[in-house]
Short mmCIF file of N, CA and C in Angstrom, two decimals:
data_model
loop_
_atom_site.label_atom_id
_atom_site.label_comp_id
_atom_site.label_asym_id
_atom_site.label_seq_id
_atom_site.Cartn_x
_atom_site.Cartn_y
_atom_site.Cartn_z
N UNK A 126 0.24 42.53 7.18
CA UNK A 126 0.22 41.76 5.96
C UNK A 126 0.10 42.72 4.77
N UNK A 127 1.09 42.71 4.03
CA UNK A 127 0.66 43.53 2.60
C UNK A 127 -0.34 43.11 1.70
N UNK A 128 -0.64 44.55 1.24
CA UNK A 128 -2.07 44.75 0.46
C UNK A 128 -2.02 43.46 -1.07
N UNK A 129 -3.15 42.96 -0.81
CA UNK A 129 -3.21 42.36 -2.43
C UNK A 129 -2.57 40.95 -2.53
N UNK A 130 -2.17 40.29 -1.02
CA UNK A 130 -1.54 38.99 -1.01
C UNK A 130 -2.09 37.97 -1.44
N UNK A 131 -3.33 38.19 -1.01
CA UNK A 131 -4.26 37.51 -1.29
C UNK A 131 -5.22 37.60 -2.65
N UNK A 132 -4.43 37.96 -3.45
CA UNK A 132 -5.24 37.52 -5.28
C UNK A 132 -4.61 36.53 -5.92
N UNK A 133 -5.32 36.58 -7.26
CA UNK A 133 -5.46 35.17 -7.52
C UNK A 133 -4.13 35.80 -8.47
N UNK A 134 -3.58 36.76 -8.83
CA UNK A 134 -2.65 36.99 -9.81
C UNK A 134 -1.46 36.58 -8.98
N UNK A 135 -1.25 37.00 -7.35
CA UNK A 135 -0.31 36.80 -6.46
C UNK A 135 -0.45 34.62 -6.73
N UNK A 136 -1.35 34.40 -6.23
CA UNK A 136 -1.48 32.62 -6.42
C UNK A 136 -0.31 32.27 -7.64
N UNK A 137 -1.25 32.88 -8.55
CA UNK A 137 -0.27 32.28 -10.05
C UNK A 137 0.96 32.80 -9.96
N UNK A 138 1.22 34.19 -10.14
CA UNK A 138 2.97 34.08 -9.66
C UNK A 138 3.73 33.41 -8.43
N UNK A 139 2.89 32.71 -7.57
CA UNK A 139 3.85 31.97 -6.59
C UNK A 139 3.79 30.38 -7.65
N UNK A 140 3.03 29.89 -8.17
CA UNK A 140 3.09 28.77 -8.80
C UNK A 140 4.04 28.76 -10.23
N UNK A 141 3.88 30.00 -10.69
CA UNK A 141 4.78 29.82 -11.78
C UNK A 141 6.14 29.79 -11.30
N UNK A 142 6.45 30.49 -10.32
CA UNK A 142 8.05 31.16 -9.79
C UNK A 142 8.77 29.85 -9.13
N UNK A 143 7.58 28.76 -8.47
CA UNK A 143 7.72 27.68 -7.90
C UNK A 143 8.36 26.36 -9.00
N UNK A 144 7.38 26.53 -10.56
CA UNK A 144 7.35 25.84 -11.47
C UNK A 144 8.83 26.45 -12.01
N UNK A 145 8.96 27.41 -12.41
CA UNK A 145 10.25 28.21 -12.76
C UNK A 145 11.65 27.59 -12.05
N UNK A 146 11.62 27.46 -11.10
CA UNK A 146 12.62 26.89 -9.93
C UNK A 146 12.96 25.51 -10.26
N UNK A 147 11.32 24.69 -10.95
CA UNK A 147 11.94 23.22 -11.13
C UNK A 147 11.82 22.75 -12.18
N UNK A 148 12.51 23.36 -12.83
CA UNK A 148 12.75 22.96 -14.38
C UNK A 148 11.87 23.45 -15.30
N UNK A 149 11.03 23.90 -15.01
CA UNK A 149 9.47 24.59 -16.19
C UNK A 149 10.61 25.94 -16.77
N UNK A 150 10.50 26.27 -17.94
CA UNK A 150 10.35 27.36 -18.66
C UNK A 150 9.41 28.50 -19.02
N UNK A 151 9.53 29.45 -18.74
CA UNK A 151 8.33 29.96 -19.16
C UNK A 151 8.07 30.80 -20.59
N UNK A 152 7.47 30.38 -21.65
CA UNK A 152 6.47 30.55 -22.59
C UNK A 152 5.70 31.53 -22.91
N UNK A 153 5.61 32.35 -23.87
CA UNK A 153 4.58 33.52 -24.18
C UNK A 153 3.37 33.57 -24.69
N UNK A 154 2.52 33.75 -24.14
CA UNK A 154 1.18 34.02 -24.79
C UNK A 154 1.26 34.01 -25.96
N UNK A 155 1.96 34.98 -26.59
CA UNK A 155 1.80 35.60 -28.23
C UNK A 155 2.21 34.44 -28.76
N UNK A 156 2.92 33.68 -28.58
CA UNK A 156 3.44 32.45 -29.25
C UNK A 156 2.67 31.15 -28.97
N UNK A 157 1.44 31.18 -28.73
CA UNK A 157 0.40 29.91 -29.02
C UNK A 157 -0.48 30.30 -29.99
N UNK A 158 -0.92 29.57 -31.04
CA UNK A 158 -1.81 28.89 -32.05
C UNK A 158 -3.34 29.29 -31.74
N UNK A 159 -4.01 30.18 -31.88
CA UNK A 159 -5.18 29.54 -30.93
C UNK A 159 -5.63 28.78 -31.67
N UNK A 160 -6.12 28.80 -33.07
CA UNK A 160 -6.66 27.99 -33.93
C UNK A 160 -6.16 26.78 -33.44
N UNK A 161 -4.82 26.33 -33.69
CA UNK A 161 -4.05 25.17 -33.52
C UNK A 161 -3.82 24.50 -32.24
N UNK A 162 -3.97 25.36 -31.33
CA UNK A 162 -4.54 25.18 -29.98
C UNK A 162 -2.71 24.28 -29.07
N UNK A 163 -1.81 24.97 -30.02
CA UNK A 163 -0.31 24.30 -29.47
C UNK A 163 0.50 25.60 -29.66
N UNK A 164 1.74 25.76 -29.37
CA UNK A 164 2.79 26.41 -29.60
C UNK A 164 3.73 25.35 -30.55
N UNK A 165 3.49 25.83 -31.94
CA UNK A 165 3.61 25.51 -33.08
C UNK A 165 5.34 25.30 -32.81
N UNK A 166 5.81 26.35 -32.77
CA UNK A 166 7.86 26.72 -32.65
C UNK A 166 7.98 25.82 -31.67
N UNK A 167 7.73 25.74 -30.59
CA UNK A 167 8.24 24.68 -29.43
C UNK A 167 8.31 23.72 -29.96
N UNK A 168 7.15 23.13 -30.62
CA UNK A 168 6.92 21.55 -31.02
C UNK A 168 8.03 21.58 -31.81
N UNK A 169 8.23 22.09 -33.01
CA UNK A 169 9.00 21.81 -33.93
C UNK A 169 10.57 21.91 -33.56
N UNK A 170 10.81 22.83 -32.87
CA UNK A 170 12.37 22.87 -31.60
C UNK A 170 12.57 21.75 -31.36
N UNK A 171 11.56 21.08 -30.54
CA UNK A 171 12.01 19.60 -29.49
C UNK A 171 12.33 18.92 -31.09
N UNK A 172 11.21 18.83 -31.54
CA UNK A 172 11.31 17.50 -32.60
C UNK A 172 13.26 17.78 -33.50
N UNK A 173 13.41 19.10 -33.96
CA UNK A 173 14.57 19.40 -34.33
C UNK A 173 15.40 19.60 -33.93
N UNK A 174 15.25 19.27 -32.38
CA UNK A 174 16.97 19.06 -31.05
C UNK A 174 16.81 17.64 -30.90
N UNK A 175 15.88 16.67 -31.15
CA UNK A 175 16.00 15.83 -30.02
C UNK A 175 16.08 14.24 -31.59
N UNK A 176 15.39 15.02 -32.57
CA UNK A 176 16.10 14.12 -33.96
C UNK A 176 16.05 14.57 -34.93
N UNK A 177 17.51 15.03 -34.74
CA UNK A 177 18.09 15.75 -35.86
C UNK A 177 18.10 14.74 -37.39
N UNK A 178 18.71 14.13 -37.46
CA UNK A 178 18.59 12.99 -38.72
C UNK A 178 17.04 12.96 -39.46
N UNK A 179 15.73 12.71 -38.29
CA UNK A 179 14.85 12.59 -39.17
C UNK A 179 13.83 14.22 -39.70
N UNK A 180 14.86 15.22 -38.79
CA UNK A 180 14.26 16.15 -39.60
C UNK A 180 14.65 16.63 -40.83
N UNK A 181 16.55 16.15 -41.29
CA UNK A 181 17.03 16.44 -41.97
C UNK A 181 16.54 15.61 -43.15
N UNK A 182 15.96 14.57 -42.83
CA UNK A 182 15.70 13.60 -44.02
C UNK A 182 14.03 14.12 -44.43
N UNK A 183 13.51 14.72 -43.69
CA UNK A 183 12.25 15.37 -44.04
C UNK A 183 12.40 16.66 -44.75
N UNK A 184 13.36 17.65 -43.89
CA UNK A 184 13.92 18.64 -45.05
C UNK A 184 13.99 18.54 -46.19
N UNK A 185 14.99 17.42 -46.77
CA UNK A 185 14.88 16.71 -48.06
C UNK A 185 14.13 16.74 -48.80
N UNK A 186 12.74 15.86 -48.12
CA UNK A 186 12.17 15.69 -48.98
C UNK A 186 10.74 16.98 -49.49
N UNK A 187 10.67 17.43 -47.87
CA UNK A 187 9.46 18.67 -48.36
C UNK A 187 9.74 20.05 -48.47
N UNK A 188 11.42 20.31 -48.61
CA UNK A 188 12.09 21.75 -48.28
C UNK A 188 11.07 22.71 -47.51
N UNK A 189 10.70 23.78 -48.06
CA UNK A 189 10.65 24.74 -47.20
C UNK A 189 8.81 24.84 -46.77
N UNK A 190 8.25 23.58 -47.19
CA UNK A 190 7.01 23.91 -46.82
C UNK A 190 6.96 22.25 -45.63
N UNK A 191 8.17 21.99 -44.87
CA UNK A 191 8.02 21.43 -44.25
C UNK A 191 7.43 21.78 -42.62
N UNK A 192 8.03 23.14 -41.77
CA UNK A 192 7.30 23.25 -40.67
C UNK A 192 5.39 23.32 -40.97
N UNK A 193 5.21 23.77 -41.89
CA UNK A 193 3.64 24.14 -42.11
C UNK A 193 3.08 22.98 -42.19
N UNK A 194 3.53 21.72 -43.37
CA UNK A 194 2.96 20.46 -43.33
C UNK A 194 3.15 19.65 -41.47
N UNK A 195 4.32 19.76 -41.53
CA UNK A 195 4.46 19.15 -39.97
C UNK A 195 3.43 19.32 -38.90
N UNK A 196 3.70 20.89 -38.69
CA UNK A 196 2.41 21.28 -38.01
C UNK A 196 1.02 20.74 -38.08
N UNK A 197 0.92 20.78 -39.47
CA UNK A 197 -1.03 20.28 -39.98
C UNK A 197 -1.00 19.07 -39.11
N UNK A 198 0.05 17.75 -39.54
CA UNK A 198 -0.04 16.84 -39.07
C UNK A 198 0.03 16.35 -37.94
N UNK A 199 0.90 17.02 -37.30
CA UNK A 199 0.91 16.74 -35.64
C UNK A 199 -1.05 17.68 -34.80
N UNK A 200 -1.63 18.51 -35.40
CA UNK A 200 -2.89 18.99 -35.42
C UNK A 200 -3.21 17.64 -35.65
N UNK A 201 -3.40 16.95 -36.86
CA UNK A 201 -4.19 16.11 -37.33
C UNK A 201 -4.35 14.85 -36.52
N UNK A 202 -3.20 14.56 -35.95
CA UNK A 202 -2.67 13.80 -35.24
C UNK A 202 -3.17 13.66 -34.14
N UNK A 203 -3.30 14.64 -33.25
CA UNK A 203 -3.92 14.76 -32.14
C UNK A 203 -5.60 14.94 -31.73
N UNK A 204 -6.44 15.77 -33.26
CA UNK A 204 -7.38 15.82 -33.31
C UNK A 204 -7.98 14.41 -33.06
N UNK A 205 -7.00 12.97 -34.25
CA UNK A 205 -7.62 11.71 -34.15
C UNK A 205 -7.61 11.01 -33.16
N UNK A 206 -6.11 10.77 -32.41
CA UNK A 206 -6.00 10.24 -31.46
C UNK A 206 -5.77 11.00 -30.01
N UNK A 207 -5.70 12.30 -29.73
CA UNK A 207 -5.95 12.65 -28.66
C UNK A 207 -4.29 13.35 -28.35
N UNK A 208 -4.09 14.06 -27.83
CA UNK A 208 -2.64 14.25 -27.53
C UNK A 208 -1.91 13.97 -26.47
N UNK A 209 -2.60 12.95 -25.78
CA UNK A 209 -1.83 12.36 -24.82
C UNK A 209 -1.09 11.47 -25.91
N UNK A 210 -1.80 10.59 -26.57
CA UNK A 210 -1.33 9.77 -26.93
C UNK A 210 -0.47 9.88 -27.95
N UNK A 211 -0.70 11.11 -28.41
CA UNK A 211 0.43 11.48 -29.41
C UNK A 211 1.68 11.90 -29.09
N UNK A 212 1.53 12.40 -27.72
CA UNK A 212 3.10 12.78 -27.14
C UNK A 212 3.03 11.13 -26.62
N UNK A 213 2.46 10.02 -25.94
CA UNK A 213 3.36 9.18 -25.97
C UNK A 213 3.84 8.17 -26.94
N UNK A 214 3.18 8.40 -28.07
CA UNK A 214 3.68 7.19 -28.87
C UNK A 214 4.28 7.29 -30.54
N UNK A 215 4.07 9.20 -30.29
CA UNK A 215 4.77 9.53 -31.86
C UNK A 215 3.47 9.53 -32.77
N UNK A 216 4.09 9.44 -33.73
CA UNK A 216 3.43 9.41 -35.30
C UNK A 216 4.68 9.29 -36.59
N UNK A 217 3.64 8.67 -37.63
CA UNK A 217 4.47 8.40 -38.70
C UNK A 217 4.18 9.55 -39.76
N UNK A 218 5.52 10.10 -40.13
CA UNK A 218 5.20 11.45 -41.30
C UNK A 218 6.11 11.27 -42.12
N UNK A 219 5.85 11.02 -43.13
CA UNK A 219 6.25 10.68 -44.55
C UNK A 219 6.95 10.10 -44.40
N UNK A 220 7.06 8.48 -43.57
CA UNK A 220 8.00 7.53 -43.71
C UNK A 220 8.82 7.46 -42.35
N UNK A 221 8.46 8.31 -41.87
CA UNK A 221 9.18 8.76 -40.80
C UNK A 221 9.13 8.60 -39.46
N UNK A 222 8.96 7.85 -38.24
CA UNK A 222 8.83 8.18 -36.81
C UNK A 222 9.32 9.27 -36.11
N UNK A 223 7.94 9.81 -35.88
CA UNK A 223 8.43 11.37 -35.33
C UNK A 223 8.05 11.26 -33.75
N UNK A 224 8.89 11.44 -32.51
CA UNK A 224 8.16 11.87 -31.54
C UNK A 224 8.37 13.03 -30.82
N UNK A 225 6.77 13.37 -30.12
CA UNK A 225 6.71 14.22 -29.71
C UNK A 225 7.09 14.64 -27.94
N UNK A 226 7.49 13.65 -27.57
CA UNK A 226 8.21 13.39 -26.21
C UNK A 226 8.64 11.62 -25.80
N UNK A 227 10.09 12.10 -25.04
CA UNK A 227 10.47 11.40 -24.39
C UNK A 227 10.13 10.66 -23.22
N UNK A 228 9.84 9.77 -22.89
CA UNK A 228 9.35 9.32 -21.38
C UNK A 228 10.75 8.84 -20.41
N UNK A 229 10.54 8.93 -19.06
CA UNK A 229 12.25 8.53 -18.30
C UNK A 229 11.94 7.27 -18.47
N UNK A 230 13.26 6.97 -19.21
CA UNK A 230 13.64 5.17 -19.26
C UNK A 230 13.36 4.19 -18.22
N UNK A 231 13.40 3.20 -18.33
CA UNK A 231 13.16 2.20 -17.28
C UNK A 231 14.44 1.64 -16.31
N UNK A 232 15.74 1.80 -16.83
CA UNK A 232 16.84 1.81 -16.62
C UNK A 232 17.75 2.54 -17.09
N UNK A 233 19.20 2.38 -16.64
CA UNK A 233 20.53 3.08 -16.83
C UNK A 233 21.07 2.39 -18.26
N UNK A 234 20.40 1.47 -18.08
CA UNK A 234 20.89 0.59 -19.56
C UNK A 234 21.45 1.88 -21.18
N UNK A 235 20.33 2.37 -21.11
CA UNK A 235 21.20 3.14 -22.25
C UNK A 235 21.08 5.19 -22.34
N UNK A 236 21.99 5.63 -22.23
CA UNK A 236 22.37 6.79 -22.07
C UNK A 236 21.67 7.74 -22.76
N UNK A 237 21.65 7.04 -23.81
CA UNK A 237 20.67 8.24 -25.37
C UNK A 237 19.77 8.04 -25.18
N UNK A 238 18.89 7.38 -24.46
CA UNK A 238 17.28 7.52 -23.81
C UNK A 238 17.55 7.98 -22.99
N UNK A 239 18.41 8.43 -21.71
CA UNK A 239 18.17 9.55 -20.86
C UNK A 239 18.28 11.30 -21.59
N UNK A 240 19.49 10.97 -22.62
CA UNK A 240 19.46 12.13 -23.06
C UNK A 240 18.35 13.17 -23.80
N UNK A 241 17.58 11.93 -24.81
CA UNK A 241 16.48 12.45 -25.00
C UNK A 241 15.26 12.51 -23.83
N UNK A 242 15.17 12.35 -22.97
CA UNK A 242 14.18 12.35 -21.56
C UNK A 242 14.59 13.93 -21.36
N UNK A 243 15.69 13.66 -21.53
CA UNK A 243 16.32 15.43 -20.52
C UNK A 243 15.98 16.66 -20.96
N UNK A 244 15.56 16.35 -22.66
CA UNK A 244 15.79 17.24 -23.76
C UNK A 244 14.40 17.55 -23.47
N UNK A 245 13.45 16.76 -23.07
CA UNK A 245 11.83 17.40 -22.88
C UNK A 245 11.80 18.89 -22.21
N UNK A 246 10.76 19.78 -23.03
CA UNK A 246 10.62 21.25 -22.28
C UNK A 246 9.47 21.22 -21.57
N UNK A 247 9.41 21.50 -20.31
CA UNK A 247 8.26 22.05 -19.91
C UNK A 247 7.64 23.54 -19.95
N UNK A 248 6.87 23.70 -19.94
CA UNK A 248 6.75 25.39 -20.09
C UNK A 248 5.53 25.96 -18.91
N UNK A 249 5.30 27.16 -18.92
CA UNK A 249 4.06 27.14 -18.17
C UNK A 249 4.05 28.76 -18.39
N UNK A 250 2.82 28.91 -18.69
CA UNK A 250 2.45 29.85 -19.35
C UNK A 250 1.11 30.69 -18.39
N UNK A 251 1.34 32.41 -18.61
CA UNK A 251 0.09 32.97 -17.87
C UNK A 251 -0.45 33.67 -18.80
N UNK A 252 -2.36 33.39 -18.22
CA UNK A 252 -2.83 33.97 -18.82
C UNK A 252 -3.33 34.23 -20.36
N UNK A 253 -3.25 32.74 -20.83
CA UNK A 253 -3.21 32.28 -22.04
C UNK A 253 -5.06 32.36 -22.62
N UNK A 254 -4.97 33.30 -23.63
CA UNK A 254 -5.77 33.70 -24.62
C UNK A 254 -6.11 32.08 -25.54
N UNK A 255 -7.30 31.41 -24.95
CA UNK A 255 -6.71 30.00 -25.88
C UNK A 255 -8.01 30.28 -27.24
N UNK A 256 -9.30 30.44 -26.99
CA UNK A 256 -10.32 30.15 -27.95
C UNK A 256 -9.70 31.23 -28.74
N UNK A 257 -9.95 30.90 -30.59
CA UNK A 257 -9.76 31.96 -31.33
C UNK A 257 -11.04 32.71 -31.39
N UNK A 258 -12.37 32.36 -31.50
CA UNK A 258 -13.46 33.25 -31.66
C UNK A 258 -13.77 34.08 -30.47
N UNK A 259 -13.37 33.98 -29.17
CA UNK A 259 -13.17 35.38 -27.89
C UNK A 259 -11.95 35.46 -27.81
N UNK A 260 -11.99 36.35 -26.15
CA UNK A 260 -10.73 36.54 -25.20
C UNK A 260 -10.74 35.97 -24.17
N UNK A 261 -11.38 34.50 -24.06
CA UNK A 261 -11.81 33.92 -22.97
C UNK A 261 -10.09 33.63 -22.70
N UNK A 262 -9.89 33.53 -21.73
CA UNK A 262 -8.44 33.07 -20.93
C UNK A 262 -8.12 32.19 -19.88
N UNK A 263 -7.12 30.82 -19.88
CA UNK A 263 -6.76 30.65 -18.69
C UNK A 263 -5.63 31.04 -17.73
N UNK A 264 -6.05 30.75 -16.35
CA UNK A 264 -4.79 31.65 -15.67
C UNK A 264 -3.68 31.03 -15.69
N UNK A 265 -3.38 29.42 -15.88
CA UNK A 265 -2.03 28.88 -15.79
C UNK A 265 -2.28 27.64 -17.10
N UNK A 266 -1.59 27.33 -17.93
CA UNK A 266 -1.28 26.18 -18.73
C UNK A 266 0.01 25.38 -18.74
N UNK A 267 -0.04 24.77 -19.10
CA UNK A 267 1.50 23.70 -18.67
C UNK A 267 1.37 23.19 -19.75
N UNK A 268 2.66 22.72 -20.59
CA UNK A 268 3.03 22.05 -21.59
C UNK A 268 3.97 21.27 -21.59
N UNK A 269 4.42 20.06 -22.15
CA UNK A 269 4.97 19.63 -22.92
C UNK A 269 5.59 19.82 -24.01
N UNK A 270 6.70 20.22 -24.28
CA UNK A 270 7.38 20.44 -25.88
C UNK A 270 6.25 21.12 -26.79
N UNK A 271 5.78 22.25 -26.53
CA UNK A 271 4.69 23.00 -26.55
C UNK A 271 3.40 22.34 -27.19
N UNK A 272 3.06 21.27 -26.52
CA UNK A 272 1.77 20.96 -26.31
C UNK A 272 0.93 20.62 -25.04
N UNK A 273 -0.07 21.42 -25.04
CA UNK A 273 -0.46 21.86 -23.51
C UNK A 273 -1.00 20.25 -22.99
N UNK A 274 -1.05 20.35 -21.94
CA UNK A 274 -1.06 19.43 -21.60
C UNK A 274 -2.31 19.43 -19.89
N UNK A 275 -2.01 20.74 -19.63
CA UNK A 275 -2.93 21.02 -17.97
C UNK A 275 -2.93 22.14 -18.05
N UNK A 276 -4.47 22.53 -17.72
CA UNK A 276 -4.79 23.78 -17.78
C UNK A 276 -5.49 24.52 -16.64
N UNK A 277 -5.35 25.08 -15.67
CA UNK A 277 -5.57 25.82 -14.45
C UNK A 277 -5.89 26.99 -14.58
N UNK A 278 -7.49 26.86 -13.85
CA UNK A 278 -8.71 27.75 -13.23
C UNK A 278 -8.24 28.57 -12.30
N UNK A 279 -7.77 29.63 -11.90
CA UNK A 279 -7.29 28.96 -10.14
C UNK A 279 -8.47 30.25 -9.90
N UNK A 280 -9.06 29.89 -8.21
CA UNK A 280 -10.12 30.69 -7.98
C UNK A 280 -9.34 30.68 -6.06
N UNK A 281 -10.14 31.82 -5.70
CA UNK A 281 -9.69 32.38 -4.48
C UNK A 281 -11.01 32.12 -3.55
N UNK A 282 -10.96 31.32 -2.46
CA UNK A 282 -12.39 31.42 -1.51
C UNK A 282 -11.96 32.58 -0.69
N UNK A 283 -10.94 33.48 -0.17
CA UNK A 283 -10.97 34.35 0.67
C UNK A 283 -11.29 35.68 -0.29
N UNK A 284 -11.77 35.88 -1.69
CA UNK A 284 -12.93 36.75 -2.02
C UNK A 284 -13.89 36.42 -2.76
N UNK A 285 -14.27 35.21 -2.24
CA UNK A 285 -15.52 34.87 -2.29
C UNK A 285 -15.93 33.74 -3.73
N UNK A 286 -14.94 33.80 -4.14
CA UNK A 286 -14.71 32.38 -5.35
C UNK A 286 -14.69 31.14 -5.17
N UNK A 287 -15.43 30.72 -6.08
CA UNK A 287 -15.49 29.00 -5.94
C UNK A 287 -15.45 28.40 -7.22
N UNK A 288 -15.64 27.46 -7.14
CA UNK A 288 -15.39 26.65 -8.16
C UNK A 288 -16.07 26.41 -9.23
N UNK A 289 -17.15 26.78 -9.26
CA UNK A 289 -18.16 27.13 -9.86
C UNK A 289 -18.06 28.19 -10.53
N UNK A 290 -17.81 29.36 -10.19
CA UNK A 290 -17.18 30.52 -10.72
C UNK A 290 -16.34 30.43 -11.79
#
């Protein structure tokens, strides 16, 4: 058996490489928020592939200090109601229905709800630096249209780790 099969860095690269294989993307450290506690660019990607019209009509109206306001608000957004619920049910920004993910339709009935379903990113990320005041880290995170969504401990009992740990 080769040396070192058994760590927890080997674990996470079989789960990411696994996640990698089925549709997950993988995501950079340097590119999460810690303050903001999201990957700011992802969010704003999905929202600007998946509706184009209402970002253009937001362009409009807040030109170039629109990703920064956006951002605050989708923060704000989630601080109040939680970010599950904000990826499932949107938010209103300046007039606007914005969402932050697609869910798979209930039927074949209409095409442009699968398309936006499809358009969702997953990501999964190692080793993510999340608190801004340390370097505390987790070993695996998973996102949504870069908002995390599951975050993984992973610990090894064959050197002596538990869960507790």
């Amino acid at each position: 058996m080769a040396q070192g099969i058994h760590t927890e860095q080997t674990f996470e690269a079989e789960i990411e490489a696994h996640l990698l294989a089925h549709g997950y993307e993988s995501a950079s450290p340097a590119d999460y928020d810690r303050g903001l506690a999201i990957f700011p660019k992802l969010v704003t990607e999905f929202v600007q592939a998946t509706q184009p019209r209402v970002w253009t009509q937001l362009r409009t109206i807040l030109k170039d200090k629109l990703e920064a306001l956006f951002i605050k608000e989708v923060c704000k957004v989630m601080d109040q109601r939680g970010s599950l619920e904000a990826l499932r049910h949107g938010f209103t920004f300046y007039g606007k229905k914005v969402r932050l993910a697609f869910f798979k339709p209930g039927s074949q009935k209409n095409p442009d709800l699968w398309t936006r379903f499809e358009q969702n990113h997953l990501t999964v990320v190692r080793q993510l630096r999340y608190d801004p005041y340390n370097d505390n880290e987790l070993d695996l995170v998973l996102c949504l249209n870069g908002v995390p969504v599951v975050t993984c401990e992973l610990k090894n009992a064959m050197t002596g780790q538990k869960a507790g740990h």
